[in-house]
Short mmCIF file of C-alpha atoms in Angstrom, two decimals:
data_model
loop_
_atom_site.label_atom_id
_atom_site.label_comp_id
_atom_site.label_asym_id
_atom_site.label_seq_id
_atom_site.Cartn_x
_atom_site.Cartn_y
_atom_site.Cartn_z
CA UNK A 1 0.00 0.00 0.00
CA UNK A 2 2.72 2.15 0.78
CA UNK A 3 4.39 1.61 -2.28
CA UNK A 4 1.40 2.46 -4.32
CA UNK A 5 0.43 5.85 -2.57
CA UNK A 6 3.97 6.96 -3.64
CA UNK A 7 5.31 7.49 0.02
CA UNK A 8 9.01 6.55 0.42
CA UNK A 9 9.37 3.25 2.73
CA UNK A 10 10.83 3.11 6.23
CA UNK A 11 14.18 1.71 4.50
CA UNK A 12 14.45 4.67 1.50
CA UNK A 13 14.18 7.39 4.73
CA UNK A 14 17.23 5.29 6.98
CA UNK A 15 19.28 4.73 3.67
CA UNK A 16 19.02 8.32 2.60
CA UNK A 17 19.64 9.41 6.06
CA UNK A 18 22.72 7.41 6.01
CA UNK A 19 24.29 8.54 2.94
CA UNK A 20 23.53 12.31 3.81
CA UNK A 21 25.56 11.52 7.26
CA UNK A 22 28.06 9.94 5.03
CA UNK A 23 28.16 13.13 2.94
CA UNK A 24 28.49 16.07 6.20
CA UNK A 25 31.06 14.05 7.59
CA UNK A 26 33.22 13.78 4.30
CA UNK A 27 32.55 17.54 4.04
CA UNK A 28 34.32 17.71 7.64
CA UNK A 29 36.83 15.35 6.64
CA UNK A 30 37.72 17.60 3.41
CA UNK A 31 37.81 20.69 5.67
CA UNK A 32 39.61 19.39 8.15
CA UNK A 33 42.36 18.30 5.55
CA UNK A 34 42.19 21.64 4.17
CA UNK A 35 43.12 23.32 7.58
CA UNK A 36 45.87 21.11 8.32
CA UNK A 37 47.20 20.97 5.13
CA UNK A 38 47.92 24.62 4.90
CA UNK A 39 48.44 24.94 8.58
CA UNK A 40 51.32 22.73 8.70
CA UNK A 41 53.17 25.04 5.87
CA UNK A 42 53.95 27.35 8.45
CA UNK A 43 55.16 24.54 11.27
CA UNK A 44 58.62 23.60 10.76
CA UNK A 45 59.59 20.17 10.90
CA UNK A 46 61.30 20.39 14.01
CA UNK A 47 58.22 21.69 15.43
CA UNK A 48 55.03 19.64 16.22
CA UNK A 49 51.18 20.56 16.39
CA UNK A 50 49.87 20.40 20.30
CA UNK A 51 47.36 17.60 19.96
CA UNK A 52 44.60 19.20 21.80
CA UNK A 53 44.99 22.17 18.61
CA UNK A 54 44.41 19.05 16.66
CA UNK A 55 41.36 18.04 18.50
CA UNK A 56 39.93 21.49 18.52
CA UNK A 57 40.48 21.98 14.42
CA UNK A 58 38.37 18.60 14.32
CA UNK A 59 35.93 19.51 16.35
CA UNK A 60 35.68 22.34 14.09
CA UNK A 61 35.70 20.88 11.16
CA UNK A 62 33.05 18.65 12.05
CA UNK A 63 30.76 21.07 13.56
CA UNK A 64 31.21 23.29 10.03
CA UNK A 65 30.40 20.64 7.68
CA UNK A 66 27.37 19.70 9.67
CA UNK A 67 26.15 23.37 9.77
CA UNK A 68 27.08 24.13 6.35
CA UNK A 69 25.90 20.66 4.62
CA UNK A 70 22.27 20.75 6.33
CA UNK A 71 21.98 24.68 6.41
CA UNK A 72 22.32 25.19 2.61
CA UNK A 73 19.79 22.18 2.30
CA UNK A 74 17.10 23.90 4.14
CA UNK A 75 17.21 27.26 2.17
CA UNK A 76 15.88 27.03 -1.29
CA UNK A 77 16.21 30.57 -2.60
CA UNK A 78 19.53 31.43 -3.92
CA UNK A 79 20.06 34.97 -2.27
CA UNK A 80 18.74 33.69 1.35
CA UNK A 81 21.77 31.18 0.72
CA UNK A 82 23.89 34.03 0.42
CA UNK A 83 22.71 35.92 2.98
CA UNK A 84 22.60 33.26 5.49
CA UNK A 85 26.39 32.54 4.58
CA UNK A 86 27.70 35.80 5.42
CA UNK A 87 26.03 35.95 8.58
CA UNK A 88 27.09 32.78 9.74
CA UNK A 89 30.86 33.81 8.98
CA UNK A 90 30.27 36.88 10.78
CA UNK A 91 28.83 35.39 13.72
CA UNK A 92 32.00 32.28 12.98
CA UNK A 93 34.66 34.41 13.17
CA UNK A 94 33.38 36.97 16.93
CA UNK A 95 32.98 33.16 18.33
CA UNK A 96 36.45 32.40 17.03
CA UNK A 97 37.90 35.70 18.85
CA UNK A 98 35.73 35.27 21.73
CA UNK A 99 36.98 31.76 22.63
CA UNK A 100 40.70 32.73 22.20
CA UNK A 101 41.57 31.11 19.21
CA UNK A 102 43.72 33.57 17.13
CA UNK A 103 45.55 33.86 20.70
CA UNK A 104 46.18 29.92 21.07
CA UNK A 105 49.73 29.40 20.63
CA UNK A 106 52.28 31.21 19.02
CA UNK A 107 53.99 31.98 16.01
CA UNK A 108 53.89 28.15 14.33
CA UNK A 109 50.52 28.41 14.15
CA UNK A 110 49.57 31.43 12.01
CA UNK A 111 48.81 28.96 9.34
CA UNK A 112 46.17 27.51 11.13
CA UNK A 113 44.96 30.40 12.43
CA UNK A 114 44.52 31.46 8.41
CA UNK A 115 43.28 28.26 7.16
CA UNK A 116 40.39 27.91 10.06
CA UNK A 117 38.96 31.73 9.44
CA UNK A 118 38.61 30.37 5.73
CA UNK A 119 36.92 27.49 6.45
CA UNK A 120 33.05 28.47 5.86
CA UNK A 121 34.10 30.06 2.82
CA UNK A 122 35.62 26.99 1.53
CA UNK A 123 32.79 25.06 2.53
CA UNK A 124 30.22 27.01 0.83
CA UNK A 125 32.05 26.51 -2.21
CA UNK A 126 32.06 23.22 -1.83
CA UNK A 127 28.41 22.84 -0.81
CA UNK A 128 27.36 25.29 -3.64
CA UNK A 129 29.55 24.52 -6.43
CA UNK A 130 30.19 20.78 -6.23
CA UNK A 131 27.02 19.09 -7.88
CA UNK A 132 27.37 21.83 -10.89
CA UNK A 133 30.66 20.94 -11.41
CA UNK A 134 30.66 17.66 -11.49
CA UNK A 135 27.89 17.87 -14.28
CA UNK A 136 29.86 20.18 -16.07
CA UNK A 137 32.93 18.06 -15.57
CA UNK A 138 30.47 14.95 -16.45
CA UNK A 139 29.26 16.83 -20.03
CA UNK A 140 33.27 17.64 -20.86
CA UNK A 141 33.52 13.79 -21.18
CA UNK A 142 31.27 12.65 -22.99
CA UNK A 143 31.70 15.46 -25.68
CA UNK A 144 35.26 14.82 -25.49
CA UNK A 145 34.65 10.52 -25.91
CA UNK A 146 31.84 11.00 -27.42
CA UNK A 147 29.69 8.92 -25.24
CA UNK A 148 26.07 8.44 -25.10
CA UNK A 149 25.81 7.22 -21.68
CA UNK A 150 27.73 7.47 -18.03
CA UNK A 151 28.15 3.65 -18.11
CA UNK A 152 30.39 3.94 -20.27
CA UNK A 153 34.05 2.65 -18.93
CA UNK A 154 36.04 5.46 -20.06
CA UNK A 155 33.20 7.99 -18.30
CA UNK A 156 34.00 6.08 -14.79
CA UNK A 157 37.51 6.21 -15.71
CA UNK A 158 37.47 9.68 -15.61
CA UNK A 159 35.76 10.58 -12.36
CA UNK A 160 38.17 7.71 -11.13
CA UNK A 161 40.88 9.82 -12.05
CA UNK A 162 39.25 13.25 -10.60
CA UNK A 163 39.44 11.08 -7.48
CA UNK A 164 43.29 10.53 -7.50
CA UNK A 165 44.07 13.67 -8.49
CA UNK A 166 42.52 15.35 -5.52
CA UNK A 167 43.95 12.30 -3.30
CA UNK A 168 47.57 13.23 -4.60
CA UNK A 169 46.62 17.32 -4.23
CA UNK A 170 46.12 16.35 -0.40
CA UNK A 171 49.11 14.34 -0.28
CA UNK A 172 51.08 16.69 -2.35
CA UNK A 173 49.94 19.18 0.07
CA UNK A 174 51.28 17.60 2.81
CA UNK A 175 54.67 17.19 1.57
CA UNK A 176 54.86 21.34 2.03
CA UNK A 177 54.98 21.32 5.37
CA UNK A 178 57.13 23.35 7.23
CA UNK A 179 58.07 25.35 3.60
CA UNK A 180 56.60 28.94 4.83
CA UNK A 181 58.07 28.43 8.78
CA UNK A 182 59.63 31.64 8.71
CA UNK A 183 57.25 33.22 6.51
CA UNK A 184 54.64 32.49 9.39
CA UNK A 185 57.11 34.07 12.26
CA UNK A 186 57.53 37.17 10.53
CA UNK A 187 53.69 37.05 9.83
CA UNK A 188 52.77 37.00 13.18
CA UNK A 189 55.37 39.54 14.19
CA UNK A 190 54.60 41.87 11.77
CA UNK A 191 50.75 41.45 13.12
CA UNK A 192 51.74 42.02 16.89
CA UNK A 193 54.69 44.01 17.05
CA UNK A 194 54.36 46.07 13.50
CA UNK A 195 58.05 44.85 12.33
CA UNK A 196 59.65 42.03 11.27
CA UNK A 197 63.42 40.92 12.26
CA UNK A 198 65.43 38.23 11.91
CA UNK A 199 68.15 38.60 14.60
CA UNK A 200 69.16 35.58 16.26
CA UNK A 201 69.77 35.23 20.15
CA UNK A 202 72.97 34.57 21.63
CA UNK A 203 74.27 33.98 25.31
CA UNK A 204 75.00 36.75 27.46
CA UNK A 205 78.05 36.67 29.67
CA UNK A 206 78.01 35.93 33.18
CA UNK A 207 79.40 39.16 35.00
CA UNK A 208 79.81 40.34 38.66
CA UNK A 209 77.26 43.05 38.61
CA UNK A 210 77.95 43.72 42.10
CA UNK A 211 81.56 44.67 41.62
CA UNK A 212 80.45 46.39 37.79
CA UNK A 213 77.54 48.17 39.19
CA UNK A 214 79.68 49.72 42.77
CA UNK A 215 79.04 53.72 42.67
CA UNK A 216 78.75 54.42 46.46
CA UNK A 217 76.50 56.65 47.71
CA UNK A 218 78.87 59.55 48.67
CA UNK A 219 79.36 59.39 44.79
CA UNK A 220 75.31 59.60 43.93
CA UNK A 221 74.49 62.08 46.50
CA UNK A 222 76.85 64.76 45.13
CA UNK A 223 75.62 64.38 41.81
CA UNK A 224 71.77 64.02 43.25
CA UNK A 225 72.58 67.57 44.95
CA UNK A 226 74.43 69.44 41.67
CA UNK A 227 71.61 67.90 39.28
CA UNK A 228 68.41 67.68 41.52
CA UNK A 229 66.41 70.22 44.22
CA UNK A 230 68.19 72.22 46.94
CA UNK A 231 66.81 70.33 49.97
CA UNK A 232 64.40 67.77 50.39
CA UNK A 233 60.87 68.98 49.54
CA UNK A 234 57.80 68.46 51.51
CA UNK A 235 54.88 66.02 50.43
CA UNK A 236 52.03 69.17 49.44
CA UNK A 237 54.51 70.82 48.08
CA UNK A 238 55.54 68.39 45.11
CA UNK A 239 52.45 68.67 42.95
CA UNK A 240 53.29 72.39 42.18
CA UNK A 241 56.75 72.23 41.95
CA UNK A 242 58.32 73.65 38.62
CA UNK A 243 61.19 71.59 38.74
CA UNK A 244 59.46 68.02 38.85
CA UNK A 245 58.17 66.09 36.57
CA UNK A 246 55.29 63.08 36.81
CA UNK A 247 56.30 59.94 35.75
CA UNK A 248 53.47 57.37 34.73
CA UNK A 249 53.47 53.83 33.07
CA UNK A 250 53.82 54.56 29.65
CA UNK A 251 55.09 52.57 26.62
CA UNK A 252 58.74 52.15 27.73
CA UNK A 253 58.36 51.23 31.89
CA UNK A 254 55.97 50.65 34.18
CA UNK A 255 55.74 52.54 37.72
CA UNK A 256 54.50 50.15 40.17
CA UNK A 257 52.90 50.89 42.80
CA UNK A 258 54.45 53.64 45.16
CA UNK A 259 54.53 53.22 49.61
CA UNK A 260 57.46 55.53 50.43
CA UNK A 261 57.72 57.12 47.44
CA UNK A 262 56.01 59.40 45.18
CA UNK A 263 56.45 59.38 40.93
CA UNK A 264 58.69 62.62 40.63
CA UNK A 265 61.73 63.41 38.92
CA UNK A 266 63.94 66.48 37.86
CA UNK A 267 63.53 66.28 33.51
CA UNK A 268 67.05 65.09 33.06
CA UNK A 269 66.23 62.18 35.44
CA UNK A 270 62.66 61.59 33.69
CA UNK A 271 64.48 61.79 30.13
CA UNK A 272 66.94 59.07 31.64
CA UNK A 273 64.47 56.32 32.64
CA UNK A 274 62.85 56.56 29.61
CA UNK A 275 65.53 56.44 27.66
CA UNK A 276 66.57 53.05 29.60
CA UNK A 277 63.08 51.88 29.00
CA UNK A 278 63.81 52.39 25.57
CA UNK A 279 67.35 50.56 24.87
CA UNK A 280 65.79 47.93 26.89
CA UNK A 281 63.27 47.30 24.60
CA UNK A 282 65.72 47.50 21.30
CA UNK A 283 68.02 45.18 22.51
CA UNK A 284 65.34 42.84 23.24
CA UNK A 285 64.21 43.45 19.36
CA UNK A 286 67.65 42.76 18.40
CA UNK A 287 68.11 39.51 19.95
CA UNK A 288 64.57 38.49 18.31
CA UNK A 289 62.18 39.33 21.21
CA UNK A 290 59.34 40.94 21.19
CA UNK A 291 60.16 45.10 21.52
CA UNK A 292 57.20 45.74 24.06
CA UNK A 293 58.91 44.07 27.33
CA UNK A 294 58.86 47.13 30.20
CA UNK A 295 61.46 47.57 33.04
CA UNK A 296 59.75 48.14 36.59
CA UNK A 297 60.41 51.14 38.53
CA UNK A 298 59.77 50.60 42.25
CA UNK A 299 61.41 53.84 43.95
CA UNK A 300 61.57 57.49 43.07
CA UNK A 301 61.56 60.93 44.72
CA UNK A 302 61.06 60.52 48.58
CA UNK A 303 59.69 63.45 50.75
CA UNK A 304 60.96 64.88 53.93
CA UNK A 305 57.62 63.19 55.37
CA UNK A 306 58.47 59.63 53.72
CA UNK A 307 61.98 59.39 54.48
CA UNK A 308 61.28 59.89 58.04
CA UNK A 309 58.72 57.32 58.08
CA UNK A 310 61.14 54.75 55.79
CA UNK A 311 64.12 55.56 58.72
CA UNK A 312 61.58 53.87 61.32
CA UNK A 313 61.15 50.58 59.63
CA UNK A 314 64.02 50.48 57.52
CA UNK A 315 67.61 50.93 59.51
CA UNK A 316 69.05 50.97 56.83
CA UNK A 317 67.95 53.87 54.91
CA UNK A 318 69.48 57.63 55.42
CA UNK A 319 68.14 60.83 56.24
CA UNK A 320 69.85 62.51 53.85
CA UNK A 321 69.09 60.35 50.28
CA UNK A 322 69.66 60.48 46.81
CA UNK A 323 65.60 59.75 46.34
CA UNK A 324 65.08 62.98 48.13
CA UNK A 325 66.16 65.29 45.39
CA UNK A 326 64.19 63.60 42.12
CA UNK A 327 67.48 62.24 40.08
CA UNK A 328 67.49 58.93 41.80
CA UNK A 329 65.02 55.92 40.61
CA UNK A 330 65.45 52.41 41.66
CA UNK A 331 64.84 50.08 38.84
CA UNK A 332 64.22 46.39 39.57
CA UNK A 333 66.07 43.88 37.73
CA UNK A 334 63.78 40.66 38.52
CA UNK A 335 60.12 42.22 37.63
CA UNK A 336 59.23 42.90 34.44
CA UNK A 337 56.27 43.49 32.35
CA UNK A 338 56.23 40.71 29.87
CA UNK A 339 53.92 41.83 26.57
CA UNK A 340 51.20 38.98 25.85
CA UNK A 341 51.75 38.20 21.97
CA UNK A 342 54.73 37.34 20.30
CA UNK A 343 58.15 35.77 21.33
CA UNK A 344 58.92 36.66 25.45
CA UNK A 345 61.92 36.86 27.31
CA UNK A 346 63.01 34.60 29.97
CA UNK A 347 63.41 36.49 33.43
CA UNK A 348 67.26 36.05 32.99
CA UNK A 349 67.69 37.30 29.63
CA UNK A 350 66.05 40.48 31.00
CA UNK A 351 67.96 40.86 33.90
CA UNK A 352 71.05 40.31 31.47
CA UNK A 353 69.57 42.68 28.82
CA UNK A 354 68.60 45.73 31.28
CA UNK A 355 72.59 45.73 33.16
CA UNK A 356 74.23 45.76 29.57
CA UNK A 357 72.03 49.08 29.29
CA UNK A 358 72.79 50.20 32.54
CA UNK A 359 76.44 49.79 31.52
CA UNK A 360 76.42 51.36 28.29
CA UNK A 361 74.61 54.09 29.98
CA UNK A 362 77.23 54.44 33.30
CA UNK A 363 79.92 54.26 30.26
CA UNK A 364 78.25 56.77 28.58
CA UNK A 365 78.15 59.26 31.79
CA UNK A 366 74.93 59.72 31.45
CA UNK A 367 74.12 57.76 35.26
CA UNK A 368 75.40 56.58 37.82
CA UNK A 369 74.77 52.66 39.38
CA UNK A 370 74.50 50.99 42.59
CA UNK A 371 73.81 47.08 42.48
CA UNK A 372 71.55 46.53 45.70
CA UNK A 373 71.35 42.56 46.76
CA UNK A 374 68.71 43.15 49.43
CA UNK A 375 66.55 45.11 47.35
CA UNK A 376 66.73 43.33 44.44
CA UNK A 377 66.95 46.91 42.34
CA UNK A 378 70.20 49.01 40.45
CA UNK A 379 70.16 52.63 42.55
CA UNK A 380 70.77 55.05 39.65
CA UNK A 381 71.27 58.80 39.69
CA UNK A 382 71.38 60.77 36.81
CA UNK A 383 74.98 62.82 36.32
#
């Protein structure tokens, strides 16, 4: 009966079912291949893919051919089709940024990063343009063997051979990886830091900073008293002062956060932290770092009010300081502001980094520096 009212049978629904599952998951397969085909271009072959990436790419993958293969089979009309693709990508690629993938990882994986944002568009293709070109590709052949029908053996011949060449495209593909490594570091360098170098890193030399870095503080204070204020200036007073400047965190250092201090320098001694901020951050780019690392400045102009509040838990600081007449910062040389994209710096390559400044700048005359143990900090003045 069922046959004869022209309804489809129980089996014709599960077998159709089946082969549409069949298709969405071959459409995730062939996206998924896609991804990691033109991922792994930028991964060199020393480097490997973090599995759970993997995972996540398939789960991707998946979810997209599922989407795309059943969405573009419930919209008839052409433009809807359209319209409902761009929306999708839209809302595919604020998921993608919202769930942190473009900040997974680092520089091996800009392919991926590339490939994945591409994947709805390469799936609509597929999904759109597939079943015309295959009849197109299907009407070449038999004009070109003149055939009258697809059983023909040179007509299965054919698509047998579409087959293998996409099978050897895939493998072919494969066989690039690694070939645009360094392509995809200066990719994602030029992306998060604006330029691109190639400089290599090299070992620093161990040094004695303590016996380097020994300017005592009879030494400082005479040059705190020729460069800096007259006396030590009182805590309303500093706001209004002329001959102060406010320091901030800014793009070269970071000021952290002051308890017997306040963030006040004469200009030659705010020109000279910055200016350390600054070589810091260019040799860092020269060794192949990213430029945006920050020094930490934890001390800087004390008033008459602080110091004699430091002198009752601290015995051993002086009435009479450097930090009282704004040419004297203390800059720490184990925290540092580490930027969040691109290649970072170990804590030791920034310690070594920041006293080959200091030295160029003590050579230089431009400071003088005081390597503190306890403190954990160089004691410079400005000269």
């Amino acid at each position: 009966m069922e046959e004869q009212t022209g309804r489809p049978i129980p089996y014709d629904d599960s077998f159709k079912r089946k082969i549409r599952t069949i298709k969405f998951l071959l459409l995730g397969i062939i996206l998924y291949l896609f991804a990691d085909i033109i991922g792994k271009w930028f991964v060199p072959t020393w480097e490997s893919v973090p599995g759970l990436f993997s995972i996540m790419i398939w789960c991707i993958s998946i979810a997209l051919g599922f989407i795309l293969f059943y969405g573009y089979r419930s919209i008839e009309s052409r433009g809807m089709k359209i319209a409902a693709a761009l929306t999708f990508y839209v809302l595919y690629l604020i998921i993608l940024k919202l769930c942190g993938f473009y900040r997974y990882g680092n520089a091996n994986l800009s392919g991926y990063r590339i490939s994945v944002t591409l994947l709805p568009v390469i799936g609509s293709l597929i999904c759109l343009m597939t079943r015309k070109f295959l009849k197109w590709y299907g009407a070449c052949i038999k004009r070109l063997f003149n055939l009258e029908t697809t059983h023909s053996a040179w007509f299965i011949g054919a698509f047998i051979v579409l087959g293998a060449l996409l099978i050897f495209l895939f493998i072919g593909g494969y066989k690039l990886s690694g070939c645009l490594g360094q392509q995809g570091l200066d990719l994602y360098q030029l992306r998060t830091e604006g330029e691109i170098n190639h400089n290599k890193d090299y070992s620093e030399p161990f040094r004695h900073y303590d016996r380097i870095f020994n300017d005592l503080n009879d030494v400082q204070l005479e040059a705190a008293k020729k460069n800096g204020l007259r006396e030590a200036i009182r805590q309303e007073d500093v706001a209004e002062s002329r001959k102060l400047r406010k320091i901030e965190t800014n793009r070269y250092y970071t000021v952290e956060e002051l308890t017997h201090s306040m963030p006040y320098l004469v200009p030659k001694a705010a020109n000279l932290v910055e200016d350390i901020g600054r070589a810091f951050q260019d040799s860092l780019f020269n060794r192949g770092y990213n430029r945006n690392h920050r020094i930490t400045v934890t001390s800087v102009l004390r008033t008459r009010e602080q110091v004699t509040q430091l002198r009752k838990s601290n015995v051993n600081s002086t009435e009479n300081s450097c930090h009282c007449y704004g040419t004297t910062i203390d800059i720490s040389y184990y925290t540092f502001q580490v930027p969040e994209y691109g290649r970072t710096a170990s804590v030791e390559k920034m310690r070594q980094v920041l006293m080959q400044v200091m030295y160029d700048m003590r050579k230089q005359g431009r400071c003088y520096v005081k390597y503190e143990k306890q403190q954990s900090c160089l004691h410079i003045t400005v000269r």
